Coordinates of C-alpha atoms in Angstrom, one line a residue:
Chain A
X18 CA 2.7 -62.4 -15.5
X19 CA 5.8 -64.0 -17.1
X20 CA 7.4 -66.7 -15.0
X21 CA 10.6 -68.4 -16.1
X22 CA 11.5 -71.6 -14.3
X23 CA 14.8 -73.5 -14.3
X24 CA 16.1 -71.9 -17.5
X25 CA 19.5 -73.1 -18.6
X26 CA 21.5 -72.4 -21.7
X27 CA 24.7 -73.8 -23.0
X28 CA 26.6 -73.4 -26.3
X29 CA 28.6 -76.4 -27.5
X30 CA 29.0 -77.7 -24.0
X31 CA 29.9 -74.3 -22.5
X32 CA 27.3 -73.3 -19.9
X33 CA 26.0 -69.7 -20.2
X34 CA 23.5 -69.7 -17.4
X35 CA 22.0 -72.4 -15.2
X36 CA 18.7 -72.9 -13.4
X37 CA 17.6 -69.3 -13.7
X38 CA 14.1 -68.6 -12.4
X39 CA 12.5 -65.2 -12.3
X40 CA 9.1 -63.4 -12.5
X41 CA 8.1 -60.3 -14.5
X42 CA 5.1 -58.8 -12.9
X43 CA 2.8 -56.3 -14.5
X44 CA 3.7 -52.7 -13.7
X45 CA 7.2 -53.5 -12.4
X46 CA 10.6 -52.6 -13.8
X47 CA 13.3 -55.3 -13.2
X48 CA 16.9 -54.5 -13.8
X49 CA 19.4 -57.2 -14.6
X50 CA 22.9 -56.4 -13.7
X51 CA 26.1 -58.3 -14.2
X52 CA 29.6 -58.2 -15.6
X53 CA 30.2 -58.4 -19.4
X54 CA 29.9 -62.0 -20.5
X55 CA 27.8 -63.1 -17.6
X56 CA 25.0 -64.1 -19.9
X57 CA 22.6 -61.2 -19.6
X58 CA 22.0 -60.8 -23.3
X59 CA 21.6 -64.6 -23.8
X60 CA 19.1 -64.7 -20.9
X61 CA 17.1 -61.8 -22.4
X62 CA 17.2 -63.6 -25.8
X63 CA 15.8 -66.7 -24.2
X64 CA 13.2 -64.8 -22.2
X65 CA 12.1 -63.0 -25.4
X66 CA 12.1 -66.4 -27.1
X67 CA 14.3 -65.3 -30.0
X68 CA 16.7 -68.0 -28.7
X69 CA 15.8 -71.3 -27.2
X70 CA 16.9 -72.5 -23.8
X71 CA 18.6 -75.8 -23.3
X72 CA 16.1 -76.6 -20.6
X73 CA 13.4 -74.9 -18.5
X74 CA 10.1 -73.4 -19.3
X75 CA 8.4 -70.0 -19.5
X76 CA 4.8 -69.3 -18.5
X77 CA 3.2 -66.3 -20.0
X78 CA -0.2 -65.4 -18.6
X79 CA -1.0 -69.1 -18.1
X80 CA 0.4 -70.2 -21.5
X81 CA 3.3 -72.6 -21.0
X82 CA 6.3 -72.6 -23.4
X83 CA 8.6 -75.5 -23.0
X84 CA 11.7 -76.6 -24.9
X85 CA 10.8 -79.1 -27.6
X86 CA 13.0 -80.4 -30.5
X87 CA 15.5 -77.6 -30.2
X88 CA 12.7 -75.0 -30.3
X89 CA 9.9 -73.6 -28.2
X90 CA 6.8 -75.7 -28.0
X91 CA 4.6 -72.8 -29.3
X92 CA 5.1 -69.5 -31.1
X93 CA 6.0 -66.6 -28.9
X94 CA 3.2 -64.0 -28.5
X95 CA 4.1 -61.0 -30.5
X96 CA 4.3 -58.1 -30.0
X97 CA 3.0 -58.7 -26.5
X98 CA 6.4 -60.0 -25.6
X99 CA 9.1 -58.0 -27.4
X100 CA 12.7 -56.9 -26.9
X101 CA 14.9 -54.1 -28.0
X102 CA 18.1 -55.7 -29.0
X103 CA 21.5 -54.4 -28.2
X104 CA 22.2 -54.4 -32.0
X105 CA 18.9 -52.5 -32.5
X106 CA 18.1 -54.1 -35.9
X107 CA 16.9 -50.9 -37.4
X108 CA 16.0 -51.6 -41.0
X109 CA 18.5 -49.6 -43.1
X110 CA 16.2 -49.4 -46.1
X111 CA 13.7 -47.3 -44.2
X112 CA 13.8 -43.9 -42.4
X113 CA 13.5 -43.9 -38.7
X114 CA 9.9 -42.9 -38.9
X115 CA 9.2 -45.7 -41.4
X116 CA 11.0 -48.1 -38.9
X117 CA 8.5 -47.0 -36.3
X118 CA 5.4 -46.8 -38.4
X119 CA 5.7 -49.9 -40.7
X120 CA 5.0 -52.5 -37.9
X121 CA 2.0 -50.6 -36.9
X122 CA 0.7 -50.4 -40.5
X123 CA 1.4 -54.1 -40.9
X124 CA -1.0 -54.7 -38.0
X125 CA -3.6 -52.4 -39.5
X126 CA -3.2 -49.7 -36.9
X127 CA -3.9 -46.3 -38.4
X128 CA -3.8 -44.2 -35.2
X129 CA -0.3 -42.7 -35.0
X130 CA -0.9 -40.4 -32.1
X131 CA 1.4 -42.3 -29.7
X132 CA 4.1 -42.1 -32.3
X133 CA 3.8 -38.4 -32.6
X134 CA 3.6 -38.1 -28.8
X135 CA 6.9 -40.0 -28.4
X136 CA 8.6 -38.2 -31.2
X137 CA 7.8 -34.9 -29.4
X138 CA 8.6 -36.2 -25.9
X139 CA 11.9 -37.7 -26.9
X140 CA 12.9 -34.7 -29.1
X141 CA 13.1 -36.8 -32.3
X142 CA 11.6 -34.4 -34.8
X143 CA 15.0 -33.2 -36.0
X144 CA 16.2 -36.7 -37.0
X145 CA 13.1 -39.0 -37.3
X146 CA 12.9 -38.6 -41.1
X147 CA 16.6 -39.6 -41.6
X148 CA 17.9 -43.0 -42.3
X149 CA 19.7 -45.1 -39.7
X150 CA 23.1 -44.5 -41.2
X151 CA 22.5 -40.7 -41.0
X152 CA 22.0 -40.5 -37.3
X153 CA 24.1 -41.2 -34.2
X154 CA 24.0 -44.6 -32.3
X155 CA 22.2 -42.8 -29.5
X156 CA 19.5 -41.6 -31.8
X157 CA 19.2 -45.1 -33.3
X158 CA 18.7 -46.4 -29.7
X159 CA 15.9 -44.0 -29.1
X160 CA 14.2 -45.0 -32.4
X161 CA 14.5 -48.7 -31.6
X162 CA 13.0 -48.1 -28.2
X163 CA 10.1 -46.1 -29.7
X164 CA 9.5 -48.7 -32.4
X165 CA 8.8 -51.3 -29.8
X166 CA 7.0 -49.1 -27.3
X167 CA 4.3 -48.0 -29.8
X168 CA 3.4 -51.6 -30.3
X169 CA 2.1 -51.5 -26.7
X170 CA 3.7 -54.7 -25.5
X171 CA 2.8 -56.3 -22.2
X172 CA 6.4 -57.5 -21.6
X173 CA 9.2 -55.2 -22.8
X174 CA 12.8 -56.4 -22.6
X175 CA 15.5 -53.8 -23.1
X176 CA 19.1 -54.8 -23.7
X177 CA 21.6 -52.0 -23.0
X178 CA 19.5 -49.4 -24.8
X179 CA 21.0 -46.4 -23.0
X180 CA 24.6 -47.3 -23.6
X181 CA 25.1 -44.4 -26.1
X182 CA 22.7 -41.9 -24.6
X183 CA 23.6 -38.7 -22.8
X184 CA 22.2 -37.9 -19.4
X185 CA 19.3 -35.9 -20.7
X186 CA 18.1 -38.7 -23.0
X187 CA 18.6 -41.3 -20.2
X188 CA 16.4 -39.2 -18.1
X189 CA 13.7 -39.0 -20.8
X190 CA 13.8 -42.7 -21.4
X191 CA 13.5 -43.2 -17.6
X192 CA 10.5 -41.0 -17.6
X193 CA 8.8 -43.1 -20.3
X194 CA 9.7 -46.3 -18.6
X195 CA 7.9 -45.1 -15.5
X196 CA 4.9 -44.2 -17.6
X197 CA 4.9 -47.6 -19.2
X198 CA 5.2 -49.5 -15.9
X199 CA 2.3 -47.2 -14.6
X200 CA 0.1 -48.6 -17.4
X201 CA 0.9 -52.2 -16.4
X202 CA 3.8 -53.1 -18.7
X203 CA 6.3 -55.5 -17.2
X204 CA 9.9 -54.3 -18.1
X205 CA 13.2 -56.1 -17.8
X206 CA 16.3 -54.2 -18.7
X207 CA 20.0 -54.6 -18.6
X208 CA 22.3 -51.7 -18.1
X209 CA 25.8 -50.8 -16.9
X210 CA 24.5 -47.4 -15.6
X211 CA 24.1 -48.1 -11.9
X212 CA 22.4 -44.7 -11.3
X213 CA 19.9 -45.5 -14.0
X214 CA 19.3 -49.0 -12.5
X215 CA 18.8 -47.5 -9.0
X216 CA 16.2 -44.9 -10.3
X217 CA 14.3 -47.2 -12.6
X218 CA 14.2 -50.5 -10.9
X219 CA 11.5 -52.0 -8.7
X220 CA 13.6 -55.1 -8.5
X221 CA 17.2 -55.9 -9.2
X222 CA 18.8 -59.1 -10.3
X223 CA 22.6 -59.7 -10.3
X224 CA 23.7 -62.4 -12.7
X225 CA 27.2 -63.8 -12.4
X226 CA 28.8 -67.0 -13.5
X227 CA 25.6 -68.1 -15.0
X228 CA 23.6 -67.8 -11.9
X229 CA 21.4 -65.2 -10.2
X230 CA 23.6 -64.4 -7.3
X231 CA 21.5 -61.7 -5.7
X232 CA 18.0 -60.3 -6.1
X233 CA 15.8 -57.9 -4.2
X234 CA 14.4 -54.4 -4.3
X235 CA 16.4 -51.5 -5.7
X236 CA 17.9 -50.8 -2.3
X237 CA 20.2 -53.8 -2.7
X238 CA 22.3 -51.6 -4.9
X239 CA 23.2 -49.5 -1.9
X240 CA 23.4 -52.5 0.5
X241 CA 24.4 -55.6 -1.4
X242 CA 24.3 -58.8 0.6
X243 CA 26.7 -60.9 -1.5
X244 CA 30.4 -60.1 -1.6
X245 CA 30.5 -60.6 -5.4
X246 CA 27.7 -58.1 -6.1
X247 CA 29.4 -55.6 -3.7
X248 CA 32.7 -55.9 -5.4
X249 CA 31.0 -55.6 -8.8
X250 CA 29.3 -52.4 -7.8
X251 CA 32.4 -50.9 -6.3
X252 CA 34.3 -51.6 -9.5
X253 CA 31.6 -50.0 -11.6
X254 CA 31.6 -46.9 -9.3
X255 CA 35.4 -46.7 -9.5
X256 CA 35.3 -46.9 -13.3
X257 CA 33.0 -43.8 -13.3
Chain B
X9 CA 38.4 -44.0 -87.0
X10 CA 35.2 -42.3 -88.3
X11 CA 36.0 -43.2 -91.9
X12 CA 36.6 -46.9 -90.9
X13 CA 33.4 -46.9 -89.0
X14 CA 31.5 -45.4 -92.0
X15 CA 33.1 -47.9 -94.5
X16 CA 32.6 -51.0 -92.3
X17 CA 29.4 -49.9 -90.5
X18 CA 27.4 -53.0 -91.6
X19 CA 30.1 -55.4 -90.5
X20 CA 30.6 -53.7 -87.1
X21 CA 26.9 -53.7 -86.6
X22 CA 26.6 -57.4 -87.3
X23 CA 29.5 -58.1 -84.9
X24 CA 27.9 -55.9 -82.3
X25 CA 24.6 -57.7 -82.7
X26 CA 26.3 -61.1 -82.1
X27 CA 28.1 -59.7 -79.0
X28 CA 24.9 -58.2 -77.6
X29 CA 23.0 -61.4 -78.4
X30 CA 25.7 -63.6 -76.7
X31 CA 25.9 -61.2 -73.7
X32 CA 22.1 -61.2 -73.4
X33 CA 21.9 -65.0 -73.3
X34 CA 24.8 -65.2 -70.8
X35 CA 23.3 -62.5 -68.6
X36 CA 19.7 -63.8 -68.7
X37 CA 20.8 -67.4 -67.8
X38 CA 23.3 -66.3 -65.2
X39 CA 21.0 -63.9 -63.4
X40 CA 17.9 -66.1 -63.4
X41 CA 19.4 -69.5 -62.8
X42 CA 22.3 -68.2 -60.7
X43 CA 20.0 -66.3 -58.3
X44 CA 17.7 -69.3 -57.9
X45 CA 20.6 -71.7 -57.4
X46 CA 22.2 -69.3 -54.9
X47 CA 18.9 -69.2 -52.9
X48 CA 18.7 -72.9 -53.0
X49 CA 22.4 -73.1 -51.9
X50 CA 21.7 -70.8 -49.0
X51 CA 18.7 -72.9 -47.9
X52 CA 20.2 -76.4 -48.4
X53 CA 23.9 -75.9 -47.7
X54 CA 25.0 -79.5 -48.2
X55 CA 22.9 -80.4 -51.3
X56 CA 23.4 -77.2 -53.2
X57 CA 25.7 -74.9 -51.1
X58 CA 28.7 -77.2 -51.2
X59 CA 28.6 -77.9 -55.0
X60 CA 28.2 -74.2 -55.7
X61 CA 31.2 -73.3 -53.5
X62 CA 33.4 -76.1 -55.1
X63 CA 32.5 -75.0 -58.6
X64 CA 33.1 -71.4 -57.8
X65 CA 36.6 -72.2 -56.5
X66 CA 37.3 -74.4 -59.5
X67 CA 36.0 -71.8 -62.0
X68 CA 38.0 -69.1 -60.3
X69 CA 41.1 -71.2 -61.0
X70 CA 40.4 -72.1 -64.6
X71 CA 40.5 -69.3 -67.1
X72 CA 37.3 -68.7 -69.0
X73 CA 39.1 -69.3 -72.3
X74 CA 40.3 -72.7 -71.3
X75 CA 36.8 -73.6 -70.1
X76 CA 35.3 -72.5 -73.4
X77 CA 37.9 -74.4 -75.4
X78 CA 37.3 -77.5 -73.3
X79 CA 33.6 -77.3 -74.2
X80 CA 34.4 -76.6 -77.9
X81 CA 36.9 -79.5 -78.5
X82 CA 37.4 -82.3 -75.9
X83 CA 33.8 -82.3 -74.7
X84 CA 32.3 -82.5 -78.1
X85 CA 34.9 -84.9 -79.3
X86 CA 34.3 -87.3 -76.4
X87 CA 30.6 -87.2 -77.2
X88 CA 31.2 -87.3 -80.9
X89 CA 29.0 -84.3 -81.5
X90 CA 29.4 -81.0 -83.3
X91 CA 27.8 -78.0 -81.7
X92 CA 27.5 -74.5 -83.3
X93 CA 30.3 -72.3 -81.8
X94 CA 27.8 -69.7 -80.8
X95 CA 25.9 -72.2 -78.8
X96 CA 29.1 -73.5 -77.3
X97 CA 30.2 -70.0 -76.3
X98 CA 26.8 -69.1 -74.9
X99 CA 26.6 -72.4 -72.9
X100 CA 30.1 -72.2 -71.5
X101 CA 29.9 -68.5 -70.5
X102 CA 26.4 -69.1 -69.1
X103 CA 27.7 -71.9 -66.9
X104 CA 30.5 -69.6 -65.6
X105 CA 28.0 -66.8 -65.0
X106 CA 25.5 -69.1 -63.3
X107 CA 28.2 -70.3 -60.8
X108 CA 29.6 -66.8 -60.2
X109 CA 26.1 -65.3 -59.6
X110 CA 25.0 -68.3 -57.5
X111 CA 28.1 -68.0 -55.3
X112 CA 27.6 -64.2 -54.9
X113 CA 23.9 -64.7 -54.0
X114 CA 24.9 -67.5 -51.5
X115 CA 27.5 -65.1 -49.9
X116 CA 25.0 -62.3 -49.6
X117 CA 22.1 -64.4 -48.3
X118 CA 24.4 -66.4 -46.1
X119 CA 25.8 -63.2 -44.5
X120 CA 22.4 -61.4 -44.3
X121 CA 22.4 -59.6 -40.9
X122 CA 20.0 -61.7 -38.7
X123 CA 19.2 -58.8 -36.5
X124 CA 16.9 -57.4 -39.2
X125 CA 14.9 -60.6 -39.3
X126 CA 14.8 -60.9 -35.5
X127 CA 13.6 -57.3 -35.2
X128 CA 10.8 -58.0 -37.6
X129 CA 9.7 -61.0 -35.7
X130 CA 9.9 -59.1 -32.4
X131 CA 7.6 -56.4 -33.9
X132 CA 5.1 -59.1 -34.8
X133 CA 5.6 -59.0 -38.6
X134 CA 4.5 -62.0 -40.6
X135 CA 7.2 -64.0 -42.4
X136 CA 5.8 -62.8 -45.8
X137 CA 6.0 -59.2 -44.6
X138 CA 9.6 -59.7 -43.3
X139 CA 10.6 -61.1 -46.7
X140 CA 8.8 -58.5 -48.7
X141 CA 9.6 -55.3 -46.7
X142 CA 12.9 -56.2 -45.1
X143 CA 14.7 -59.2 -46.6
X144 CA 14.3 -58.5 -50.3
X145 CA 15.1 -54.8 -50.4
X146 CA 18.1 -55.1 -48.2
X147 CA 19.4 -58.3 -49.9
X148 CA 18.9 -56.7 -53.4
X149 CA 20.9 -53.6 -52.4
X150 CA 23.7 -55.9 -51.2
X151 CA 23.5 -58.1 -54.3
X152 CA 23.4 -55.5 -57.0
X153 CA 26.9 -54.0 -57.0
X154 CA 28.6 -57.3 -57.1
X155 CA 26.2 -58.7 -59.6
X156 CA 26.9 -55.8 -62.0
X157 CA 30.6 -56.3 -61.7
X158 CA 30.2 -60.0 -62.7
X159 CA 28.0 -59.0 -65.7
X160 CA 30.7 -56.6 -66.9
X161 CA 33.3 -59.3 -66.7
X162 CA 31.0 -61.6 -68.6
X163 CA 30.4 -59.0 -71.3
X164 CA 34.2 -58.7 -71.7
X165 CA 34.6 -62.5 -71.7
X166 CA 32.4 -62.7 -74.8
X167 CA 35.6 -61.7 -76.7
X168 CA 36.9 -65.2 -76.1
X169 CA 34.2 -66.5 -78.4
X170 CA 36.1 -65.1 -81.3
X171 CA 38.7 -67.8 -80.7
X172 CA 36.2 -70.5 -81.4
X173 CA 35.0 -68.8 -84.6
X174 CA 32.0 -66.8 -83.3
X175 CA 31.6 -63.7 -85.4
X176 CA 31.3 -61.3 -82.5
X177 CA 32.7 -57.8 -82.5
X178 CA 36.3 -58.7 -81.8
X179 CA 36.5 -61.2 -84.6
X180 CA 34.9 -58.7 -86.9
X181 CA 37.5 -56.2 -85.9
X182 CA 40.3 -58.7 -86.6
X183 CA 38.8 -59.5 -90.0
X184 CA 38.6 -55.8 -91.0
X185 CA 42.1 -55.3 -89.8
X186 CA 43.4 -58.1 -91.9
X187 CA 41.8 -56.4 -94.9
X188 CA 42.9 -52.8 -94.4
X189 CA 45.6 -53.0 -91.7
X190 CA 44.7 -50.1 -89.5
X191 CA 45.2 -51.7 -86.0
X192 CA 45.4 -48.5 -84.0
X193 CA 42.1 -47.1 -85.3
X194 CA 40.2 -50.4 -85.4
X195 CA 41.2 -51.6 -81.9
X196 CA 40.7 -48.1 -80.5
X197 CA 37.2 -48.2 -81.9
X198 CA 36.7 -51.5 -80.1
X199 CA 38.0 -50.0 -76.9
X200 CA 35.6 -47.0 -77.3
X201 CA 32.7 -49.5 -77.7
X202 CA 33.6 -51.3 -74.5
X203 CA 34.2 -48.0 -72.6
X204 CA 30.8 -46.8 -73.7
X205 CA 29.2 -49.9 -72.2
X206 CA 31.4 -50.8 -69.3
X207 CA 32.1 -47.4 -67.8
X208 CA 28.5 -46.5 -67.0
X209 CA 27.9 -50.0 -65.6
X210 CA 31.1 -49.7 -63.5
X211 CA 30.0 -46.3 -62.2
X212 CA 26.6 -47.6 -61.4
X213 CA 28.2 -50.5 -59.5
X214 CA 30.5 -48.1 -57.6
X215 CA 27.5 -45.9 -56.8
X216 CA 25.4 -48.7 -55.5
X217 CA 28.3 -50.1 -53.5
X218 CA 29.0 -46.8 -51.8
X219 CA 25.4 -45.9 -51.4
X220 CA 24.1 -49.1 -49.9
X221 CA 27.0 -51.1 -48.4
X222 CA 28.0 -48.3 -46.2
X223 CA 24.4 -47.9 -44.9
X224 CA 24.2 -51.5 -44.0
X225 CA 27.4 -51.6 -42.0
X226 CA 26.4 -48.8 -39.7
X227 CA 22.9 -49.8 -38.7

């Protein structure tokens, strides 16, 4: 289990989020909702330990990571804890297939059956041998997702990875997320697609003004307790 | 033009050799020392980065010819030494090339997209693997077009060496012209020489720029 306690983050005196505590349990999908600029991406960066918190600590399977000298007290476990970034970070000097396979080869993994399975499942065969600049943003998002999934992480953080996908692909990603959670992977994702959040989430967190304002099972999307979450949801629905 | 080339083949060839030799020294120094200095400047921004930026700004303002003349006259006079003009030209142009290449390297490394490195770390790659498989190939592709442009400018700047009595191709052309007075043919021949060298390099730089810079901006 990943347990974050009292996480706070500020940039140059400006508070991004404060005193955030949450748990990511094996086999659960947690969805983090919130308006743009509410600190979702920064929180994911801190949880993935690619960014350091201003204060607080993270416990991963009994290993404690605290803030020390503007860094984390120990090296993050990779790729057990990984994140698909909003900017994706696909390496432009490699084809999409090489992007997926290279990290596996670097770890000495020769069995590529999961790669082939996902390429087939996510209908990637028509573009997987192209370079990132030769495919759409949606196809890049799928590739980035696959690149991290084949590493078999225990904790998978996903930042807006469905923002450029059509309904069909969102559905395929959703299916794979269910498979992953079924195998015990703890998933935390951010999205602006309320339908996707409702279908995927075991738990929902609503971040606003640097604090978790509401949390609960996916049913809270249909019956929010806080006025702020309710108004956020109704604005998102109206925008669609 | 052909007749002039046939009659003065040996002199042109000697001038070309000096130009190539001078360019070779300037390119080698600039590329090796400049890249190393640029990497140091990116790593230690105060100790190396600031001086590189300041020198780059100053050198951009001072014409290469003035810089070379300063090395040739006042600098040697103040130290009471006499240096061979070829060495003076090679040194001053090498300094310019080193600073330009260092500044270009600093810009590329300083603006290297962090998300590629972060993605490598998130995938569990070692630092060595990240540098070898991700950092170096991407940085090289960003470095090359600008680097080639700088080297073309440096090749053309070797012409200034003629003004401090270095017998490179331009000075040879001037000397032949003073003997036979055929300026149109002689300087056209000189232009052809530079076209033959610089156009392929320019095309290569343009190709690399369009091929790789576009790729990086979209992914």
